[in-house]
């Protein structure tokens, strides 16, 4: 076999997915938005946690679900977080970098649960 073909076969068997990471380009890091609402769910999963929060839409008065992406469980645990740091029904205030497209989601900046800021 030719060396180029052998190299191509060898490279195709490496686990490149382990090195992959998604971009944060969808978030507007120049803006912060504060959401006040009720925790629906904390998803303590790798590679990033998700905070699902129900927020009242000021225009309609209806509750809208926001999906907020946080850091990795390992990094957050070093800052005082745990999977039990909040529970469904808790009153939370979440500061996010919102999605650029205006959808109901963002990247976590800071969260306060029942009046106590987590990780500070």
C-alpha positions as a printed NumPy array, in Angstrom:
array([[  0.   ,   0.   ,   0.   ],
       [  1.091,   3.526,  -0.666],
       [  2.109,   5.673,   2.349],
       [ -0.61 ,   8.247,   1.605],
       [ -3.325,   5.598,   1.639],
       [ -1.961,   4.065,   4.851],
       [ -1.952,   7.511,   6.488],
       [ -5.535,   8.154,   5.417],
       [ -6.687,   4.823,   6.854],
       [ -4.822,   5.411,  10.113],
       [ -6.235,   8.914,  10.522],
       [ -9.79 ,   7.745,   9.836],
       [ -9.648,   5.379,  12.816],
       [ -8.672,   8.034,  15.401],
       [-11.395,   9.216,  17.802],
       [-11.616,  12.846,  16.647],
       [-15.04 ,  13.216,  18.278],
       [-13.334,  13.277,  21.67 ],
       [-11.543,  16.456,  20.649],
       [-14.614,  18.186,  19.25 ],
       [-16.366,  21.021,  21.017],
       [-19.165,  23.21 ,  19.823],
       [-18.915,  26.917,  19.183],
       [-20.432,  29.61 ,  21.376],
       [-20.911,  31.876,  18.35 ],
       [-24.695,  31.606,  18.668],
       [-24.628,  33.607,  21.919],
       [-24.363,  37.405,  22.007],
       [-21.548,  37.824,  24.532],
       [-21.83 ,  41.617,  24.299],
       [-25.28 ,  41.538,  25.911],
       [-26.623,  40.295,  29.215],
       [-30.26 ,  39.515,  29.889],
       [-31.762,  38.839,  33.309],
       [-34.491,  36.212,  33.587],
       [-36.637,  35.911,  36.703],
       [-38.774,  32.834,  37.039],
       [-39.239,  29.326,  38.377],
       [-36.857,  26.425,  37.859],
       [-38.46 ,  23.716,  35.756],
       [-35.441,  21.413,  35.637],
       [-31.689,  21.287,  36.188],
       [-30.092,  18.865,  33.737],
       [-26.748,  17.89 ,  35.31 ],
       [-25.173,  16.314,  32.232],
       [-21.886,  16.302,  30.348],
       [-20.523,  18.13 ,  28.525],
       [-22.66 ,  21.067,  29.773],
       [-25.482,  21.469,  32.251],
       [-28.809,  22.95 ,  31.222],
       [-31.098,  25.103,  33.344],
       [-34.723,  25.071,  32.211],
       [-36.527,  28.105,  33.631],
       [-40.125,  29.223,  33.24 ],
       [-40.338,  32.997,  32.729],
       [-43.477,  35.108,  32.382],
       [-43.572,  36.873,  29.004],
       [-44.331,  40.543,  29.745],
       [-46.191,  40.956,  26.439],
       [-48.577,  38.009,  26.814],
       [-48.446,  37.136,  30.513],
       [-47.903,  33.489,  29.583],
       [-45.042,  31.422,  30.954],
       [-42.302,  30.676,  28.451],
       [-39.594,  28.036,  28.875],
       [-35.991,  29.245,  28.516],
       [-33.102,  26.82 ,  27.964],
       [-29.868,  28.084,  29.477],
       [-26.584,  26.298,  28.807],
       [-24.051,  26.275,  31.63 ],
       [-20.532,  24.993,  32.083],
       [-19.385,  21.448,  32.62 ],
       [-20.498,  19.715,  35.833],
       [-16.86 ,  19.251,  36.832],
       [-15.98 ,  22.949,  36.514],
       [-19.206,  24.064,  38.184],
       [-18.664,  21.667,  41.111],
       [-15.349,  23.411,  41.771],
       [-17.315,  26.647,  42.132],
       [-19.805,  25.276,  44.659],
       [-22.457,  23.805,  42.396],
       [-23.972,  20.326,  42.661],
       [-26.876,  18.513,  41.074],
       [-28.842,  19.372,  44.246],
       [-28.066,  23.106,  44.333],
       [-31.58 ,  23.858,  43.057],
       [-34.774,  21.932,  42.617],
       [-37.889,  22.303,  40.473],
       [-40.126,  25.045,  41.815],
       [-37.258,  27.16 ,  43.193],
       [-37.418,  30.86 ,  42.411],
       [-34.378,  31.779,  40.344],
       [-32.809,  34.796,  38.702],
       [-30.537,  33.898,  35.795],
       [-28.203,  36.278,  33.996],
       [-27.421,  35.04 ,  30.489],
       [-25.776,  35.95 ,  27.227],
       [-28.853,  35.614,  24.984],
       [-29.039,  33.768,  21.695],
       [-28.31 ,  36.025,  18.73 ],
       [-31.394,  34.816,  16.868],
       [-33.744,  35.955,  19.652],
       [-34.948,  32.48 ,  20.648],
       [-35.594,  31.711,  24.315],
       [-32.177,  30.493,  25.323],
       [-28.726,  31.599,  26.278],
       [-25.415,  30.97 ,  27.937],
       [-25.259,  31.088,  31.731],
       [-23.432,  33.989,  33.354],
       [-24.809,  33.908,  36.917],
       [-27.71 ,  32.343,  38.823],
       [-29.387,  33.21 ,  42.106],
       [-31.606,  30.581,  43.739],
       [-34.069,  31.599,  46.448],
       [-32.031,  34.774,  47.04 ],
       [-28.595,  33.088,  47.193],
       [-26.1  ,  33.452,  44.345],
       [-24.496,  30.125,  43.424],
       [-20.762,  29.84 ,  42.901],
       [-19.697,  33.223,  44.255]])
